[in-house]
Amino acid sequence: MEAKTSRDHLKVHKMKKKVLRKQVRAQHTLMRHEGIECISHATQSLVIANAGLGNGMSRNQLLRIVEEYGEVETLLMPPNKPYSFVKYETTEEAKKAFDALNGKEVTLEDCGQNIVLYINFVEKVSLQNAVPTSLPPGLTVIEKIISPEEERRMLENIEWIGDEDTQSAQKNLKHRRVKHFGYEFRYDNNNVDKDKPLPGGLPEICNLFLEKCLKQGYIKHKPDQLTVNQYEPGQGIPPHIDTHSAFEDEIISLSLGAEIVMDFKHPDGHTVAILLPRCSLLVMTGESRYLWTHGITPRKYDIIQASELGQKVGTITADVGDITLNRRETRTSFTFRKVRRSPCNCIYSSVCDSQKGQQRLVQPSFPHNEMEASKLEQEYVHKVYEEIATHFSSTRHSPWPRIVEFLRSLPTGSIVADIGCGNGKYLGISEDLYMVGCDRSKNLVDICGEKHFQAFVCDALSVAIRSGSCDACISIAVIHHFSTAERRLATIRELARLLRPGGMALIYVWAMEQEYKNQKSKYLKEKNGSKGKEKEINTGTTQRLLTDQVPGSSSQDSASSDQLINDLKDEGCDARPVGADSKLPVHTNRTSFQSQDLLVPWHLKGGTKKKEESVDTVLVPADSKESQEVSPVFHRYYHVFCEGELEAVCRSLDCVRVQKSYYDQGNWCVILEKL
């Protein structure tokens, strides 16, 4: 009997130690994610680990659990996080919940999985909500456009059994069921064969529905093509824009069987999640149809507003006090389009397949203001890297020795942020460092994810990392892509914000001086088979633009920028910024730089057909001989730095000091220390 009692005590002791260990781990996770510190004394507020939307706990289930121990004043559930916050009316109620729930095993209602809750006290419950977003321009959602009885009849009208079109489509659509009417939508080229209409046209019940929509003014034109898709929970649609040349402006989609969250994304990276209720009609026109991508993320649960629960349409915001999980059900979409009979002439030429080549001779000018600078970088940096990401990554596999040296000199356990991490070639340098990367290119961040590196999408001007949380930062070949002195300075200031006092930052930028101390850089030394083609394409344009170029400082720069350039001239830097009204010259690859602000060609090789077809920044006529013979050419904006320029920009910040500056294979480099 005594032996059994001893074993029981030992078992209880081990369980308590395990719970304590998990509690401590949950504390560290909360500090890392939210910057919130757990406390040892009892308060009204608790954080509950393993009870979050991110690991399958719904708001209703968690409320039922926590309300057993007192009156709940606030329940906050951050999206995609494995923890939630609860505030009781009294400290006694919170302590009662702490004692009862800490280490308790519960079963998730929706999936039947068992989880263990781990509880900690926090000082207060307070999380910043996202700013409410509006619907993309030109997008409308009409709720309850048909009755449940009409929904039933429309679903019954689709015969799936024995459909040869459906069976052939299965191979490309990963078991998603699809059926076409009027014209077959070709998923291999995202288009239709306009000369081969399908027999029978649209089903009569769909014609009656469209007549109703026309009469009510929901649509302006009657579609002649219908694609019916049936999705099981967990299936989705890749983000896409319906081909401009294939269909007219108005595209509508009827959601039947279940509600769904559809994601819309602007080219600038702004995303909007929109709830499409059951029996609702989505109407996309104008900007929302031509410019924004739309898609459905493959998952079995959607995060939706708890107060709506399918009853009210709108954008899904990260209101942590009003979101919950919604289990997906089988959904059938009826997407109606009108086949286009003439080329598209929309105003969104950058994404229009009908207009590719028509805009390519337009040469960008040096930006006059912040808006123009942002637009230039969007067109000649962000969009380009999205297109060339795979090819670019294949050329970026060898870490530079002095950067590796910097990283390996950091203390074990250092938190390091790689701002502009590209394909993540520095994220795995040392297992002794905790490294996280970010980049403006989603496609490059996806490549980091494939390598199992921690990385996220953001702009270097505004990095979503807590101030003072990093021991070190690196910015390799990033700042030279910002097109004004103010934006370059702001990027360095952002690096300094991330560092703790005493933290270090390493910055690399491309140098104007590609021949330094009588030594040519690796860039000038490298030769490849495409050099002749590069010259063939670019020389004529480059010479013309250099002739037009007006030397001297930019009249639109601020007084501080002018002063900085003048200071560099005094120090002997042969700075030659482009004139305010001049076009940006196109650089001839593997040659010395003739201007500080320029466009550098990138010849895309090994790209997919899709990527080659999406080129819209080539600076040769679309019907010219060169455009037919060479690989697609993209142009990236650069500001190459003169000797002393990077150091001077860094010294203008009071919060850092330059610890070291040096030249490394055609790059100017600085190591900063946060004061």
XYZ file of C-alpha atoms in Angstrom:
675
model
C 0.000 0.000 0.000
C 2.835 2.387 0.890
C 4.601 1.590 -2.417
C 1.421 2.395 -4.377
C 1.004 5.678 -2.489
C 4.632 6.566 -3.228
C 4.161 5.839 -6.936
C 1.026 8.000 -6.999
C 2.886 10.875 -5.330
C 5.722 10.529 -7.831
C 3.276 10.546 -10.722
C 1.567 13.691 -9.396
C 4.953 15.341 -8.889
C 6.018 14.578 -12.462
C 2.725 15.917 -13.785
C 3.133 19.165 -11.833
C 6.668 19.574 -13.179
C 5.431 19.025 -16.737
C 2.640 21.588 -16.324
C 5.114 24.099 -14.873
C 7.507 23.507 -17.773
C 4.713 24.034 -20.302
C 3.602 27.169 -18.456
C 7.082 28.643 -18.742
C 7.227 27.775 -22.443
C 3.867 29.497 -22.956
C 5.237 32.586 -21.169
C 8.185 32.761 -23.564
C 5.892 32.332 -26.591
C 3.663 35.183 -25.417
C 6.619 37.492 -24.851
C 8.043 36.671 -28.270
C 4.754 37.111 -30.157
C 3.066 39.957 -28.311
C 5.694 41.490 -26.010
C 3.391 40.735 -23.044
C 4.952 39.568 -19.784
C 3.252 37.009 -17.532
C 3.237 37.682 -13.766
C 3.314 35.480 -10.693
C 0.552 37.114 -8.631
C -3.182 36.727 -9.281
C -5.062 39.314 -11.390
C -8.399 39.479 -13.203
C -6.721 38.544 -16.512
C -5.482 35.189 -17.801
C -3.763 33.978 -20.944
C -4.779 30.434 -21.911
C -2.251 28.548 -24.042
C -3.536 25.870 -26.475
C -6.963 27.518 -26.480
C -6.686 29.713 -29.563
C -8.065 30.013 -33.062
C -4.665 28.880 -34.327
C -5.061 25.387 -32.874
C -8.777 24.841 -33.496
C -10.554 26.245 -30.411
C -13.754 28.091 -31.346
C -14.990 31.133 -29.465
C -18.209 29.415 -28.367
C -16.396 26.417 -26.894
C -13.867 28.553 -25.028
C -16.619 30.773 -23.650
C -18.457 27.753 -22.279
C -15.246 26.553 -20.603
C -14.249 29.832 -18.951
C -17.772 30.935 -17.974
C -18.014 28.001 -15.559
C -15.776 29.901 -13.128
C -17.234 33.396 -13.184
C -18.505 36.361 -15.171
C -16.317 36.929 -18.247
C -15.777 40.599 -18.980
C -13.543 40.229 -22.086
C -12.460 37.372 -24.351
C -9.787 38.144 -26.950
C -8.727 35.538 -29.534
C -5.899 36.719 -31.847
C -6.130 35.275 -35.384
C -3.897 32.268 -36.110
C -2.467 32.234 -32.568
C -2.527 29.236 -30.173
C -3.590 31.279 -27.147
C -6.436 33.510 -25.960
C -6.946 36.158 -23.282
C -9.813 36.218 -20.779
C -10.661 38.875 -18.197
C -13.006 38.083 -15.300
C -14.954 40.613 -13.265
C -13.001 39.729 -10.115
C -9.541 38.407 -9.259
C -11.147 35.616 -7.206
C -12.968 34.299 -10.293
C -9.760 34.408 -12.340
C -7.873 32.505 -9.610
C -10.639 29.913 -9.488
C -10.334 29.390 -13.270
C -6.528 29.241 -12.996
C -6.645 26.490 -10.369
C -9.269 24.463 -12.257
C -8.000 24.781 -15.833
C -4.209 24.786 -15.590
C -3.077 21.415 -16.937
C -6.640 20.325 -17.748
C -7.230 18.180 -20.841
C -10.162 19.127 -23.082
C -11.448 17.891 -26.440
C -11.790 20.253 -29.388
C -15.412 20.017 -30.495
C -14.883 20.387 -34.234
C -12.120 17.825 -34.717
C -12.225 15.601 -31.601
C -8.544 16.197 -30.790
C -7.455 16.292 -27.140
C -5.414 19.278 -25.943
C -4.080 20.422 -22.564
C -4.633 23.985 -21.349
C -1.826 25.940 -19.672
C -2.722 29.134 -17.814
C -0.772 32.220 -16.757
C -1.760 35.520 -15.178
C -1.173 38.780 -17.061
C -1.482 42.368 -15.868
C -4.250 43.316 -18.294
C -5.982 42.146 -21.459
C -5.243 44.565 -24.284
C -4.414 43.846 -27.919
C -4.374 46.278 -30.820
C -7.038 45.598 -33.439
C -6.458 45.952 -37.163
C -7.968 48.998 -38.844
C -11.299 48.074 -40.502
C -10.922 47.606 -44.233
C -13.310 48.442 -47.051
C -14.316 46.357 -50.053
C -12.067 46.634 -53.134
C -13.377 49.294 -55.576
C -15.936 47.862 -57.984
C -16.812 44.862 -55.806
C -20.331 44.191 -54.530
C -21.804 41.311 -52.526
C -25.589 40.847 -52.619
C -26.931 38.646 -49.826
C -29.840 36.205 -50.053
C -30.225 36.775 -53.779
C -32.052 33.455 -54.082
C -34.229 31.458 -51.698
C -33.261 28.063 -50.221
C -35.740 26.439 -52.594
C -34.140 28.136 -55.641
C -30.732 27.079 -54.337
C -31.895 23.449 -54.119
C -33.250 23.501 -57.682
C -30.048 25.023 -59.112
C -27.867 22.425 -57.389
C -30.100 19.587 -58.555
C -29.869 20.919 -62.115
C -26.151 20.087 -62.274
C -25.588 16.475 -63.286
C -22.103 15.350 -62.205
C -22.298 11.614 -62.922
C -20.653 10.384 -66.131
C -19.536 13.822 -67.305
C -16.486 13.426 -69.573
C -15.520 17.090 -69.212
C -15.545 16.716 -65.456
C -13.426 13.557 -65.585
C -10.770 15.172 -67.795
C -10.658 18.267 -65.616
C -10.037 16.165 -62.512
C -6.408 15.666 -63.538
C -5.665 19.399 -63.338
C -7.935 20.429 -60.487
C -6.969 17.928 -57.758
C -10.394 16.322 -57.336
C -12.374 19.579 -57.492
C -15.498 18.943 -59.575
C -16.087 21.338 -62.472
C -18.607 21.680 -65.288
C -18.779 24.208 -68.156
C -21.701 25.720 -70.080
C -21.690 28.044 -73.096
C -17.916 27.819 -73.520
C -15.323 25.619 -71.846
C -12.976 27.498 -69.546
C -9.475 26.193 -70.264
C -7.507 25.923 -67.039
C -4.290 25.210 -68.932
C -4.219 28.726 -70.445
C -6.903 30.553 -68.401
C -8.876 31.309 -71.546
C -11.731 30.085 -73.738
C -11.899 28.979 -77.349
C -14.269 31.620 -78.686
C -14.827 29.706 -81.927
C -16.019 26.521 -80.197
C -19.207 27.139 -78.194
C -20.554 24.168 -76.255
C -23.895 22.748 -77.363
C -26.980 23.704 -75.386
C -25.852 27.040 -73.946
C -26.610 27.907 -70.317
C -29.201 25.884 -68.327
C -32.665 27.405 -68.403
C -32.777 27.832 -64.616
C -29.566 29.908 -64.855
C -31.037 32.036 -67.658
C -34.024 32.789 -65.416
C -31.653 33.758 -62.571
C -29.672 36.082 -64.867
C -32.866 37.738 -66.143
C -33.774 38.436 -62.518
C -30.339 39.975 -61.874
C -30.656 42.172 -64.969
C -34.115 43.324 -63.949
C -32.962 44.157 -60.410
C -29.953 46.086 -61.771
C -27.387 43.836 -60.115
C -25.655 43.236 -63.486
C -25.508 45.238 -66.731
C -24.811 42.484 -69.277
C -26.093 38.947 -69.648
C -23.226 36.407 -69.468
C -22.837 33.635 -72.048
C -20.344 31.411 -70.178
C -20.808 29.499 -66.921
C -18.333 27.469 -64.875
C -19.706 25.425 -61.981
C -17.164 24.345 -59.347
C -17.794 22.178 -56.303
C -15.311 22.461 -53.428
C -14.927 20.139 -50.486
C -13.623 21.521 -47.148
C -9.881 22.055 -47.412
C -9.910 22.862 -51.141
C -9.347 26.333 -52.584
C -8.555 28.487 -55.603
C -5.071 29.904 -56.328
C -4.963 33.748 -56.392
C -5.600 34.945 -59.951
C -7.085 37.624 -62.202
C -9.495 36.371 -64.859
C -7.777 36.870 -68.223
C -8.592 40.347 -69.555
C -8.736 39.342 -73.231
C -11.041 36.387 -72.529
C -13.936 38.072 -70.706
C -15.709 41.400 -70.420
C -15.572 43.610 -67.330
C -18.405 42.110 -65.284
C -17.778 38.727 -63.609
C -20.283 37.326 -61.103
C -20.188 34.312 -58.793
C -23.064 32.708 -56.897
C -22.170 30.846 -53.670
C -24.382 27.834 -52.927
C -24.315 25.175 -50.225
C -22.042 26.977 -47.772
C -20.394 30.290 -46.979
C -16.704 30.904 -47.721
C -14.012 33.539 -47.115
C -12.434 34.837 -50.338
C -9.138 36.747 -50.269
C -8.542 39.775 -52.504
C -5.043 41.214 -52.972
C -3.917 44.505 -54.529
C -0.551 44.601 -56.361
C 0.829 46.766 -53.537
C 0.369 43.828 -51.147
C -2.808 45.075 -49.449
C -5.180 42.169 -48.770
C -8.866 42.045 -47.884
C -10.671 38.912 -46.659
C -14.370 38.919 -47.571
C -17.114 36.644 -46.302
C -19.363 35.316 -49.084
C -22.513 33.998 -47.375
C -24.529 31.094 -48.675
C -26.957 32.192 -51.451
C -25.012 35.434 -52.019
C -23.834 36.925 -55.329
C -20.336 38.364 -55.773
C -20.093 41.017 -58.530
C -16.607 42.083 -59.660
C -16.240 45.105 -61.952
C -13.562 47.695 -62.663
C -10.550 47.627 -60.359
C -11.675 44.583 -58.361
C -12.066 42.561 -61.573
C -9.045 43.809 -63.540
C -6.362 44.656 -60.931
C -6.963 42.682 -57.694
C -6.275 38.964 -57.533
C -8.932 36.822 -55.876
C -8.627 33.331 -54.465
C -9.635 30.950 -51.670
C -6.963 29.682 -49.284
C -7.081 25.870 -48.936
C -8.076 25.145 -45.302
C -10.836 23.443 -43.345
C -11.722 26.452 -41.165
C -12.228 30.140 -41.890
C -11.740 32.974 -39.422
C -14.910 35.087 -39.471
C -16.594 37.753 -37.379
C -18.311 36.037 -34.439
C -21.191 38.519 -34.444
C -21.948 37.799 -38.105
C -21.689 34.005 -38.386
C -22.785 34.149 -41.996
C -25.628 36.577 -41.377
C -23.878 39.746 -42.507
C -21.460 40.217 -45.387
C -18.348 42.304 -45.094
C -14.606 42.302 -44.759
C -13.064 40.098 -42.100
C -11.000 42.262 -39.761
C -8.627 41.122 -37.029
C -10.987 42.275 -34.259
C -9.653 39.956 -31.567
C -12.786 40.514 -29.499
C -15.138 39.411 -32.273
C -13.648 36.633 -34.404
C -14.088 32.893 -34.309
C -13.550 29.745 -36.365
C -16.116 28.564 -38.872
C -15.880 25.012 -40.204
C -16.130 24.854 -43.995
C -18.776 22.745 -45.703
C -19.169 21.643 -49.322
C -19.630 24.757 -51.490
C -20.709 25.023 -55.121
C -19.988 28.200 -57.078
C -21.726 29.299 -60.262
C -19.360 31.759 -61.987
C -20.840 33.637 -64.935
C -18.758 35.549 -67.504
C -19.368 37.246 -70.847
C -16.882 36.219 -73.542
C -14.964 39.198 -74.963
C -15.006 39.672 -78.745
C -12.423 42.469 -79.030
C -9.091 43.279 -77.307
C -9.269 44.686 -73.792
C -8.483 48.411 -73.530
C -8.804 48.817 -69.742
C -6.731 51.352 -67.795
C -4.840 48.572 -65.937
C -2.258 47.980 -68.663
C 0.363 46.560 -66.284
C -1.737 43.401 -65.817
C -3.599 43.383 -69.144
C -2.584 40.673 -71.609
C -4.185 42.594 -74.516
C -1.934 45.598 -73.919
C 1.397 43.942 -73.202
C 4.122 45.618 -75.207
C 2.198 48.865 -75.721
C 3.578 50.473 -72.571
C 7.123 49.164 -72.760
C 8.677 52.176 -74.467
C 7.569 54.476 -71.642
C 10.753 55.274 -69.735
C 10.368 56.185 -66.033
C 11.638 59.512 -64.736
C 13.387 60.253 -61.478
C 10.617 60.688 -58.822
C 9.530 64.199 -57.818
C 7.764 63.258 -54.572
C 7.006 60.421 -52.150
C 4.068 59.124 -54.199
C 6.116 58.954 -57.399
C 8.966 57.258 -55.516
C 6.621 54.598 -54.169
C 5.121 54.050 -57.619
C 8.562 53.755 -59.241
C 9.679 51.163 -56.684
C 6.431 49.228 -57.058
C 6.855 48.988 -60.831
C 10.631 48.611 -61.122
C 11.514 46.743 -57.916
C 8.597 44.930 -56.256
C 6.831 43.668 -59.387
C 10.098 42.658 -61.004
C 11.267 40.522 -58.076
C 7.890 38.778 -57.950
C 8.363 37.802 -61.595
C 12.027 36.799 -61.461
C 12.014 35.233 -57.972
C 12.713 31.648 -59.061
C 15.492 32.565 -61.495
C 16.929 35.142 -59.065
C 16.999 32.575 -56.264
C 18.865 30.096 -58.462
C 21.697 32.637 -58.799
C 21.860 33.464 -55.089
C 23.256 30.425 -53.306
C 26.764 31.372 -52.105
C 26.892 33.464 -48.902
C 29.473 36.260 -48.924
C 32.346 35.494 -46.503
C 32.399 38.824 -44.634
C 28.652 38.656 -43.960
C 29.063 35.113 -42.648
C 31.932 36.375 -40.510
C 29.700 39.087 -39.024
C 26.904 36.634 -38.212
C 29.214 34.056 -36.646
C 30.811 36.728 -34.460
C 27.481 37.320 -32.689
C 26.885 35.743 -29.247
C 25.083 32.410 -29.113
C 21.316 32.846 -28.872
C 21.278 36.284 -30.548
C 18.030 37.333 -32.205
C 18.867 38.478 -35.742
C 16.567 40.028 -38.356
C 17.486 39.795 -42.052
C 15.619 42.743 -43.610
C 15.284 41.982 -47.308
C 16.240 38.329 -46.913
C 15.535 37.318 -50.524
C 15.691 33.527 -50.812
C 17.046 33.245 -47.255
C 20.635 32.309 -48.020
C 21.809 33.865 -44.726
C 18.977 32.554 -42.525
C 20.577 29.148 -42.045
C 24.178 30.277 -41.526
C 24.343 29.437 -37.824
C 22.248 27.159 -35.623
C 23.438 29.242 -32.645
C 21.380 32.255 -33.790
C 17.621 32.793 -33.790
C 17.137 34.310 -37.261
C 13.989 35.667 -38.876
C 13.793 37.160 -42.349
C 11.424 39.429 -44.207
C 11.170 40.540 -47.808
C 8.821 42.602 -49.957
C 8.538 39.719 -52.464
C 6.006 37.054 -51.503
C 7.510 34.624 -54.028
C 10.957 34.940 -52.443
C 9.461 34.516 -48.957
C 7.708 31.379 -50.212
C 11.117 30.041 -51.283
C 12.359 30.700 -47.723
C 9.393 28.710 -46.432
C 10.265 25.798 -48.701
C 13.683 25.780 -47.002
C 11.938 25.775 -43.591
C 13.255 29.233 -42.673
C 11.279 31.753 -40.600
C 10.319 34.617 -42.946
C 7.401 36.933 -43.612
C 6.356 39.566 -46.158
C 6.802 43.240 -45.315
C 8.350 46.488 -46.520
C 11.761 47.550 -45.191
C 10.254 50.973 -44.407
C 7.875 49.405 -41.889
C 9.008 46.120 -40.380
C 6.504 44.221 -38.228
C 8.992 43.477 -35.459
C 8.855 44.986 -31.966
C 11.206 47.911 -31.279
C 14.413 47.049 -29.445
C 13.883 43.294 -29.790
C 16.841 42.377 -32.024
C 20.460 41.811 -31.074
C 21.508 42.329 -34.686
C 20.127 43.124 -38.145
C 21.494 42.675 -41.628
C 20.391 44.550 -44.763
C 22.142 43.083 -47.787
C 21.580 44.690 -51.207
C 18.276 46.295 -50.226
C 18.635 50.019 -49.481
C 19.960 50.792 -52.978
C 16.474 49.956 -54.335
C 14.890 52.986 -52.573
C 14.633 55.913 -54.952
C 15.013 59.005 -52.728
C 17.511 60.022 -50.066
C 14.651 60.383 -47.561
C 13.454 56.817 -48.111
C 16.977 55.416 -47.865
C 17.493 57.284 -44.588
C 14.101 56.061 -43.292
C 15.099 52.469 -44.015
C 18.285 52.785 -41.960
C 16.297 54.462 -39.184
C 13.943 51.466 -39.227
C 16.901 49.098 -38.799
C 18.019 51.123 -35.791
C 14.509 50.938 -34.298
C 14.630 47.142 -34.276
C 17.937 46.985 -32.375
C 18.352 46.887 -28.630
C 20.931 49.319 -27.191
C 24.336 47.907 -28.113
C 22.826 45.907 -30.998
C 24.641 45.769 -34.335
C 23.492 46.228 -37.945
C 25.390 45.274 -41.095
C 24.434 47.102 -44.308
C 25.574 46.349 -47.870
C 24.738 48.579 -50.888
C 25.972 48.536 -54.475
C 28.907 50.879 -55.099
C 29.255 53.402 -57.908
C 32.950 52.558 -57.868
C 33.191 49.129 -59.483
C 36.922 49.658 -59.868
C 38.507 50.494 -56.515
C 42.209 50.783 -55.668
C 43.080 49.612 -59.178
C 41.082 46.411 -58.710
C 38.007 45.597 -60.796
C 35.003 44.185 -58.925
C 33.713 40.687 -59.515
C 30.754 42.284 -61.333
C 33.027 43.833 -63.979
C 35.183 40.708 -64.260
C 32.302 38.289 -64.803
C 31.495 37.482 -68.398
C 28.631 35.435 -69.735
C 27.098 34.459 -73.029
C 24.317 37.000 -72.794
C 26.643 40.010 -72.721
C 26.401 40.569 -76.459
C 22.631 40.419 -76.308
C 22.525 42.824 -73.397
C 24.493 45.368 -75.385
C 22.352 44.774 -78.456
C 19.209 45.592 -76.509
C 20.375 48.382 -74.277
C 23.129 50.391 -75.943
C 20.968 52.524 -78.212
C 18.548 53.435 -75.447
C 21.327 54.047 -72.963
C 23.270 56.406 -75.210
C 20.158 58.408 -76.037
C 19.216 58.760 -72.401
C 22.704 59.684 -71.274
C 22.767 62.423 -73.900
C 19.491 63.789 -72.529
C 20.635 63.513 -68.926
C 21.103 66.761 -67.015
C 23.913 66.568 -64.452
C 23.521 68.162 -61.090
C 21.500 67.615 -57.942
C 17.770 66.825 -58.096
C 15.646 69.930 -57.634
C 12.865 67.939 -55.962
C 15.029 66.601 -53.117
C 14.621 68.118 -49.680
C 17.126 70.531 -48.238
C 18.624 67.747 -46.151
C 19.116 65.575 -49.230
C 20.754 68.441 -51.131
C 23.041 69.078 -48.197
C 23.994 65.411 -48.040
C 24.904 65.365 -51.743
C 26.901 68.577 -51.363
C 28.730 67.106 -48.380
C 29.642 64.073 -50.471
C 30.971 66.288 -53.269
C 33.096 68.151 -50.739
C 34.513 64.793 -49.648
C 35.507 64.008 -53.243
C 32.555 61.791 -54.268
C 31.770 62.128 -57.939
C 28.027 61.943 -57.380
C 25.878 62.307 -60.466
C 22.175 62.093 -59.604
C 19.716 62.172 -62.464
C 18.144 65.538 -63.249
C 14.614 66.204 -62.023
C 13.056 66.022 -65.485
C 15.332 63.334 -66.918
C 14.522 59.763 -67.759
C 16.336 57.057 -65.826
C 19.119 55.579 -67.974
C 19.291 51.854 -68.652
C 22.609 50.395 -67.566
C 24.652 48.126 -69.834
C 25.458 45.052 -67.771
C 29.075 44.334 -66.756
C 30.182 47.927 -67.414
C 31.069 50.814 -65.108
C 28.179 52.920 -63.861
C 27.592 56.242 -65.616
C 24.856 57.456 -63.276
C 23.895 56.925 -59.637
C 20.199 56.427 -60.429
C 19.504 53.900 -63.158
C 17.692 50.791 -64.353
C 19.628 47.526 -64.398
C 18.416 44.782 -66.795
C 17.623 41.256 -65.653
C 17.332 38.604 -68.382
C 14.853 35.984 -67.221
C 16.003 32.444 -67.941
C 14.338 29.157 -67.146
C 11.078 30.897 -66.264
C 7.750 29.205 -66.718
C 5.550 30.070 -69.637
C 3.243 31.900 -67.290
C 6.036 34.135 -66.047
C 7.310 34.855 -69.531
C 3.856 35.880 -70.644
C 3.479 38.301 -67.741
C 6.474 40.485 -68.632
C 5.417 44.115 -68.833
C 8.615 46.045 -68.162
C 10.690 45.143 -71.218
C 12.045 48.293 -72.850
C 11.979 47.062 -76.453
C 9.022 47.183 -78.856
C 6.859 44.076 -78.575
C 6.990 43.427 -82.311
C 10.725 44.033 -82.720
C 13.214 41.369 -83.769
C 15.008 41.586 -80.429
C 11.869 40.875 -78.409
C 11.297 37.666 -80.364
C 14.867 36.378 -80.120
C 15.959 37.078 -76.543
C 14.692 36.003 -73.158
C 12.320 38.399 -71.316
C 14.111 41.427 -69.871
C 13.063 43.154 -66.645
C 14.497 46.411 -65.334
C 15.256 47.037 -61.665
C 15.747 50.498 -60.184
C 19.029 51.118 -58.332
C 20.696 54.041 -56.596
C 24.381 53.121 -56.532
C 26.312 54.693 -53.648
C 29.443 56.802 -53.942
C 32.343 56.355 -51.536
C 31.403 57.843 -48.167
C 27.713 58.281 -49.021
C 26.364 55.351 -46.989
C 28.534 56.280 -44.031
C 27.363 59.913 -44.216
C 23.692 58.850 -44.232
C 24.278 56.636 -41.186
C 26.116 59.391 -39.291
C 23.118 61.694 -39.754
C 21.196 59.516 -37.238
C 21.765 60.365 -33.576
C 20.733 56.918 -32.336
C 23.604 54.970 -33.927
C 27.335 55.197 -34.408
C 29.354 53.821 -37.303
C 31.611 51.156 -35.869
C 33.187 50.145 -39.167
C 32.937 50.859 -42.894
C 34.614 49.037 -45.764
C 34.472 48.107 -49.472
C 33.687 44.507 -50.409
C 33.606 43.364 -54.041
C 31.750 46.312 -55.530
C 29.708 47.127 -52.420
C 29.973 49.800 -49.731
C 29.423 48.303 -46.301
C 28.806 49.707 -42.825
C 28.519 48.137 -39.372
C 26.363 50.246 -37.011
C 25.925 50.092 -33.260
C 22.700 51.209 -31.547
C 23.406 53.778 -28.816
